[in-house]
Short mmCIF file of C-alpha atoms and ligand atoms in Angstrom, two decimals:
data_model
loop_
_atom_site.label_atom_id
_atom_site.label_comp_id
_atom_site.label_asym_id
_atom_site.label_seq_id
_atom_site.Cartn_x
_atom_site.Cartn_y
_atom_site.Cartn_z
CA UNK A 1 -6.33 11.85 -11.52
CA UNK A 2 -2.62 13.26 -11.47
CA UNK A 3 0.39 11.49 -11.85
CA UNK A 4 4.13 12.79 -10.35
CA UNK A 5 6.21 10.31 -11.87
CA UNK A 6 8.56 13.37 -12.66
CA UNK A 7 9.06 14.35 -9.19
CA UNK A 8 12.28 14.85 -7.65
CA UNK A 9 12.53 13.81 -3.45
CA UNK A 10 14.58 15.41 -1.35
CA UNK A 11 17.10 12.83 0.28
CA UNK A 12 16.55 13.75 3.49
CA UNK A 13 12.10 13.99 2.56
CA UNK A 14 10.87 11.66 5.32
CA UNK A 15 13.67 11.82 8.05
CA UNK A 16 12.25 11.42 11.47
CA UNK A 17 9.33 9.72 9.77
CA UNK A 18 7.94 6.82 11.07
CA UNK A 19 6.28 4.75 8.42
CA UNK A 20 4.13 1.08 8.11
CA UNK A 21 4.35 -0.82 4.88
CA UNK A 22 1.77 -3.39 3.93
CA UNK A 23 3.20 -6.03 2.07
CA UNK A 24 6.70 -4.66 2.19
CA UNK A 25 8.60 -8.29 1.22
CA UNK A 26 7.86 -8.21 -2.30
CA UNK A 27 6.89 -5.97 -5.39
CA UNK A 28 6.07 -2.67 -4.87
CA UNK A 29 5.99 -3.05 -1.44
CA UNK A 30 9.57 -3.55 -1.15
CA UNK A 31 10.73 -0.99 -3.49
CA UNK A 32 8.48 1.66 -1.09
CA UNK A 33 10.05 0.31 1.74
CA UNK A 34 13.68 0.75 0.70
CA UNK A 35 12.73 4.58 -0.93
CA UNK A 36 11.12 5.25 2.12
CA UNK A 37 14.06 3.96 4.57
CA UNK A 38 16.65 5.80 1.81
CA UNK A 39 14.56 8.85 2.29
CA UNK A 40 15.37 9.03 5.62
CA UNK A 41 12.19 7.31 7.14
CA UNK A 42 12.26 4.81 9.82
CA UNK A 43 10.24 1.65 8.35
CA UNK A 44 8.09 -0.50 9.64
CA UNK A 45 7.75 -3.93 7.53
CA UNK A 46 4.53 -5.59 7.54
CA UNK A 47 3.74 -8.47 5.78
CA UNK A 48 3.34 -12.52 5.88
CA UNK A 49 6.88 -14.03 4.94
CA UNK A 50 8.89 -13.54 7.33
CA UNK A 51 12.66 -14.24 5.53
CA UNK A 52 11.31 -11.83 2.35
CA UNK A 53 10.78 -9.34 5.14
CA UNK A 54 14.45 -10.18 6.46
CA UNK A 55 15.63 -9.23 3.45
CA UNK A 56 14.30 -5.96 2.95
CA UNK A 57 15.37 -4.97 6.40
CA UNK A 58 18.90 -6.14 5.75
CA UNK A 59 18.80 -3.95 2.50
CA UNK A 60 17.87 -0.97 4.52
CA UNK A 61 20.71 -1.78 6.99
CA UNK A 62 23.07 -2.06 4.19
CA UNK A 63 22.08 1.18 2.29
CA UNK A 64 22.16 3.24 6.06
CA UNK A 65 18.73 3.71 6.46
CA UNK A 66 16.95 3.83 9.89
CA UNK A 67 17.21 0.92 11.77
CA UNK A 68 13.56 -0.40 10.39
CA UNK A 69 11.30 -2.70 12.48
CA UNK A 70 9.54 -5.86 11.19
CA UNK A 71 5.90 -7.04 12.04
CA UNK A 72 4.78 -10.41 10.79
CA UNK A 73 1.26 -10.08 9.89
CA UNK A 74 -1.12 -12.07 7.70
CA UNK A 75 -4.50 -10.62 6.26
CA UNK A 76 -5.94 -13.97 6.02
CA UNK A 77 -7.22 -14.54 9.93
CA UNK A 78 -5.93 -11.23 11.25
CA UNK A 79 -8.40 -10.10 14.07
CA UNK A 80 -9.26 -6.88 15.52
CA UNK A 81 -7.71 -7.98 18.37
CA UNK A 82 -4.55 -8.25 16.15
CA UNK A 83 -4.39 -5.20 14.45
CA UNK A 84 -4.87 -3.66 18.38
CA UNK A 85 -2.13 -5.45 19.42
CA UNK A 86 -0.39 -3.63 16.59
CA UNK A 87 -1.37 -0.55 17.87
CA UNK A 88 -0.49 -0.73 21.20
CA UNK A 89 3.04 -2.11 20.09
CA UNK A 90 3.59 0.76 17.71
CA UNK A 91 2.37 3.18 20.42
CA UNK A 92 5.15 1.79 22.44
CA UNK A 93 7.72 1.55 20.50
CA UNK A 94 6.80 4.81 18.36
CA UNK A 95 4.69 7.07 20.21
CA UNK A 96 3.12 7.76 16.24
CA UNK A 97 2.81 7.13 12.94
CA UNK A 98 3.31 9.36 10.00
CA UNK A 99 2.70 7.35 7.42
CA UNK A 100 0.79 4.25 6.11
CA UNK A 101 1.31 2.59 2.81
CA UNK A 102 -1.32 0.06 1.86
CA UNK A 103 0.34 -2.16 -0.65
CA UNK A 104 -0.54 -5.34 0.38
CA UNK A 105 -3.23 -7.49 -2.12
CA UNK A 106 -4.65 -10.81 -3.26
CA UNK A 107 -5.13 -10.85 -7.56
CA UNK A 108 -7.43 -14.25 -6.99
CA UNK A 109 -8.51 -15.31 -10.04
CA UNK A 110 -8.83 -14.31 -13.45
CA UNK A 111 -12.38 -15.94 -14.24
CA UNK A 112 -16.24 -15.54 -15.34
CA UNK A 113 -18.10 -14.72 -12.49
CA UNK A 114 -20.37 -17.86 -12.35
CA UNK A 115 -17.01 -20.18 -11.95
CA UNK A 116 -15.59 -17.41 -8.99
CA UNK A 117 -15.10 -19.67 -5.68
CA UNK A 118 -16.88 -18.13 -2.69
CA UNK A 119 -14.15 -18.95 -0.25
CA UNK A 120 -11.58 -17.14 -2.59
CA UNK A 121 -13.32 -14.37 -3.19
CA UNK A 122 -13.48 -14.06 0.86
CA UNK A 123 -9.73 -14.11 0.96
CA UNK A 124 -9.50 -11.38 -1.68
CA UNK A 125 -11.97 -9.09 0.32
CA UNK A 126 -10.27 -10.01 3.33
CA UNK A 127 -6.72 -8.60 2.22
CA UNK A 128 -7.41 -5.99 -0.21
CA UNK A 129 -9.77 -4.22 1.84
CA UNK A 130 -11.39 -5.34 5.09
CA UNK A 131 -8.30 -6.04 6.66
CA UNK A 132 -6.79 -2.67 5.77
CA UNK A 133 -9.84 -0.76 6.77
CA UNK A 134 -9.79 -2.54 10.30
CA UNK A 135 -5.76 -1.77 10.44
CA UNK A 136 -6.77 2.16 9.66
CA UNK A 137 -9.19 1.91 12.44
CA UNK A 138 -7.17 0.93 14.84
CA UNK A 139 -4.41 2.86 13.99
CA UNK A 140 -5.67 6.15 13.77
CA UNK A 141 -5.26 7.42 17.21
CA UNK A 142 -1.49 6.86 16.43
CA UNK A 143 -1.58 8.95 13.34
CA UNK A 144 -3.33 11.65 15.62
CA UNK A 145 -0.03 11.98 17.28
CA UNK A 146 1.76 13.06 13.92
CA UNK A 147 2.26 16.42 13.31
CA UNK A 148 1.51 15.74 9.16
CA UNK A 149 0.09 11.96 8.60
CA UNK A 150 -0.34 10.33 4.97
CA UNK A 151 -2.37 7.13 5.01
CA UNK A 152 -2.10 5.94 0.82
CA UNK A 153 -4.54 3.17 -0.13
CA UNK A 154 -3.18 1.39 -3.40
CA UNK A 155 -5.84 0.55 -5.68
CA UNK A 156 -6.30 -0.30 -9.82
CA UNK A 157 -7.48 1.16 -13.05
CA UNK A 158 -9.99 -2.00 -12.80
CA UNK A 159 -11.21 -0.64 -9.25
CA UNK A 160 -11.90 2.87 -11.26
CA UNK A 161 -13.65 0.99 -14.20
CA UNK A 162 -14.76 -2.55 -14.23
CA UNK A 163 -13.33 -5.39 -15.99
CA UNK A 164 -14.95 -8.68 -17.03
CA UNK A 165 -13.27 -11.60 -15.20
CA UNK A 166 -11.33 -9.74 -12.41
CA UNK A 167 -14.00 -10.54 -9.76
CA UNK A 168 -13.22 -9.61 -5.99
CA UNK A 169 -9.95 -8.21 -7.13
CA UNK A 170 -11.77 -4.99 -8.97
CA UNK A 171 -14.60 -5.31 -6.24
CA UNK A 172 -12.00 -4.58 -3.51
CA UNK A 173 -10.57 -1.84 -5.62
CA UNK A 174 -13.56 -0.31 -6.36
CA UNK A 175 -14.19 -0.69 -2.21
CA UNK A 176 -11.34 1.11 -1.39
CA UNK A 177 -11.24 3.90 -3.85
CA UNK A 178 -14.78 4.30 -1.88
CA UNK A 179 -13.52 4.18 1.31
CA UNK A 180 -11.17 6.87 0.95
CA UNK A 181 -13.54 9.06 0.05
CA UNK A 182 -15.66 8.50 3.10
CA UNK A 183 -12.51 8.75 5.69
CA UNK A 184 -11.09 11.49 3.91
CA UNK A 185 -14.74 14.06 4.09
CA UNK A 186 -14.42 12.12 7.54
CA UNK A 187 -10.97 13.81 7.90
CA UNK A 188 -11.68 17.21 6.47
CA UNK A 189 -11.34 18.69 9.76
CA UNK A 190 -8.77 16.63 11.31
CA UNK A 191 -6.04 18.22 9.05
CA UNK A 192 -3.07 16.79 9.87
CA UNK A 193 -3.87 13.15 8.57
CA UNK A 194 -4.65 13.28 4.37
CA UNK A 195 -6.11 9.65 2.95
CA UNK A 196 -5.03 9.22 -1.01
CA UNK A 197 -5.75 6.31 -3.18
CA UNK A 198 -2.69 5.45 -5.88
CA UNK A 199 -2.86 3.19 -9.07
CA UNK A 200 0.14 1.91 -9.54
CA UNK A 201 -0.42 1.18 -13.27
CA UNK A 202 1.17 -2.03 -14.83
CA UNK A 203 4.48 -2.77 -13.46
CA UNK A 204 6.57 -5.87 -13.39
CA UNK A 205 5.94 -8.03 -10.33
CA UNK A 206 5.05 -11.74 -9.66
CA UNK A 207 1.45 -10.13 -9.51
CA UNK A 208 1.29 -8.63 -12.62
CA UNK A 209 3.04 -11.74 -13.97
CA UNK A 210 0.05 -14.13 -12.71
CA UNK A 211 -2.13 -11.66 -14.36
CA UNK A 212 -0.95 -11.32 -17.72
CA UNK A 213 1.29 -14.57 -18.19
CA UNK A 214 1.57 -13.75 -21.70
CA UNK A 215 3.25 -10.72 -21.64
CA UNK A 216 7.43 -9.57 -21.92
CA UNK A 217 8.40 -8.38 -18.40
CA UNK A 218 10.17 -6.24 -20.30
CA UNK A 219 8.29 -4.15 -21.88
CA UNK A 220 7.33 -2.93 -17.89
CA UNK A 221 7.46 0.02 -15.53
CA UNK A 222 9.56 -1.89 -12.75
CA UNK A 223 8.52 -0.56 -9.36
CA UNK A 224 11.65 1.67 -8.73
CA UNK A 225 10.64 3.48 -12.08
CA UNK A 226 7.13 4.13 -10.20
CA UNK A 227 8.48 5.59 -7.17
CA UNK A 228 8.30 9.24 -7.27
CA UNK A 229 4.31 9.68 -6.94
CA UNK A 230 5.00 7.09 -3.68
CA UNK A 231 7.88 9.25 -2.76
CA UNK A 232 5.17 12.73 -3.20
CA UNK A 233 2.46 11.15 -1.23
CA UNK A 234 4.11 9.94 1.43
CA UNK A 235 6.40 13.11 2.16
CA UNK A 236 5.49 16.99 3.16
CA UNK A 237 5.16 18.34 -0.07
CA UNK A 238 1.71 16.71 -0.58
CA UNK A 239 0.60 17.78 2.70
CA UNK A 240 -3.02 19.58 2.39
CA UNK A 241 -3.88 16.73 -0.29
CA UNK A 242 -6.45 14.36 0.62
CA UNK A 243 -9.61 12.80 -0.98
CA UNK A 244 -7.84 12.47 -4.12
CA UNK A 245 -7.29 9.21 -6.57
CA UNK A 246 -3.14 9.01 -8.04
CA UNK A 247 -2.12 6.99 -11.05
CA UNK A 248 1.86 6.15 -10.52
CA UNK A 249 2.41 6.56 -14.33
CA UNK A 250 0.45 7.32 -17.42
CA UNK A 251 -1.57 4.63 -18.70
CA UNK A 252 -0.30 2.55 -21.27
CA UNK A 253 -1.51 3.13 -24.88
P1 NDP B 1 3.26 -8.52 -5.45
O1 NDP B 1 2.31 -10.12 -5.51
O2 NDP B 1 4.45 -8.57 -6.35
O3 NDP B 1 3.35 -8.11 -4.08
C1 NDP B 1 1.86 -8.11 -2.95
C2 NDP B 1 2.49 -7.77 -1.51
O4 NDP B 1 1.06 -8.07 -0.70
C3 NDP B 1 3.21 -9.64 -1.37
O5 NDP B 1 4.59 -8.67 -0.40
C4 NDP B 1 2.44 -10.20 -0.35
O6 NDP B 1 3.72 -11.06 0.53
C5 NDP B 1 1.75 -9.57 0.59
N1 NDP B 1 0.83 -10.15 0.56
C6 NDP B 1 0.06 -11.09 -0.14
N2 NDP B 1 -1.25 -11.41 0.62
C7 NDP B 1 -0.80 -11.26 1.97
C8 NDP B 1 -1.77 -11.53 3.29
N3 NDP B 1 -2.59 -12.08 3.43
N4 NDP B 1 -1.16 -11.10 4.32
C9 NDP B 1 -0.03 -9.99 4.26
N5 NDP B 1 0.39 -9.83 3.14
C10 NDP B 1 0.53 -9.95 1.71
O7 NDP B 1 2.28 -7.37 -5.94
P2 NDP B 1 2.59 -5.60 -6.36
O8 NDP B 1 3.69 -5.60 -5.96
O9 NDP B 1 2.37 -5.77 -7.59
O10 NDP B 1 1.33 -5.52 -6.00
C11 NDP B 1 1.54 -4.03 -4.33
C12 NDP B 1 -0.18 -3.50 -4.61
O11 NDP B 1 0.33 -2.83 -6.10
C13 NDP B 1 -1.45 -4.96 -4.91
O12 NDP B 1 -2.59 -4.12 -3.78
C14 NDP B 1 -1.63 -5.13 -5.93
O13 NDP B 1 -3.35 -4.79 -6.08
C15 NDP B 1 -1.11 -3.50 -6.30
N6 NDP B 1 -1.12 -3.35 -7.86
C16 NDP B 1 -0.23 -3.79 -8.73
C17 NDP B 1 -0.72 -3.44 -10.18
C18 NDP B 1 0.82 -4.46 -10.96
O14 NDP B 1 0.99 -4.33 -12.12
N7 NDP B 1 2.04 -4.64 -10.59
C19 NDP B 1 -0.95 -2.72 -10.92
C20 NDP B 1 -2.11 -2.10 -10.40
C21 NDP B 1 -2.46 -2.39 -8.96
P3 NDP B 1 4.03 -12.72 0.02
O15 NDP B 1 5.56 -12.23 -0.70
O16 NDP B 1 4.44 -12.93 1.34
O17 NDP B 1 3.40 -13.12 -0.73
#
């Protein structure tokens, strides 16, 4: 597993690229959307809370980035036909997709498995793995239209080593790691599409606060601090790298 925290992206790294970011309204997804736009990408902001997406849209416009697009979608309840409609809309608007950052995520509850609620388990699996998988299937034809497409799935340290009480969240991230191995192997000869997993590591966001309420947020890296690896994996400097596991920051000691 490697980390590119010292990577320095050129200002026009993502020029002329169309990149979709899920969960773009808050936390790490918001930072990635802003950074991708600042480096020249046309960013499609996908998420469930339109006001948050509109704020990020305005921030991108204020930075002078290419005009973004907003795609409202709640992974809970999203159907195959929603993903097909999304692919048709993006095909009509852009004709291709050069990057896909699967970032949206749901923590669920940190609780002993014996008390884990079955409905919540299904929700977490839907948002963290099932929705992203079917969305990827729908978008593959558009990714194939790109000269050099990058798919990034967001993982977690509990998706690489199980930890007590992390339940569906941990299982969904293990599934993510497994799915990326399968897809990368299938796409081995489709040399224009690479797919990798990225573990952000402990980062100062709402999700982290919910998981560790007693922790001092000042001890954590911010979403902006971890963007070098997000930029490296999305841009042409990682062309040819596929089926790998990355960390966006060194593990905390
Ligand atoms: P946040 O909770 O801050 O942001 C999560 C984003 O996902 C929000 O934009 C949220 O939308 C969106 N989202 C949640 N549920 C849905 C849904 N049903 N449909 C569409 N969008 C949804 O979390 P982080 O930024 O911390 O997490 C980003 C990713 O990084 C996640 O995949 C997480 O598992 C992973 N991660 C984070 C770590 C950390 O320390 N922060 C560590 C390891 C992994 P809304 O704002 O509308 O709620």
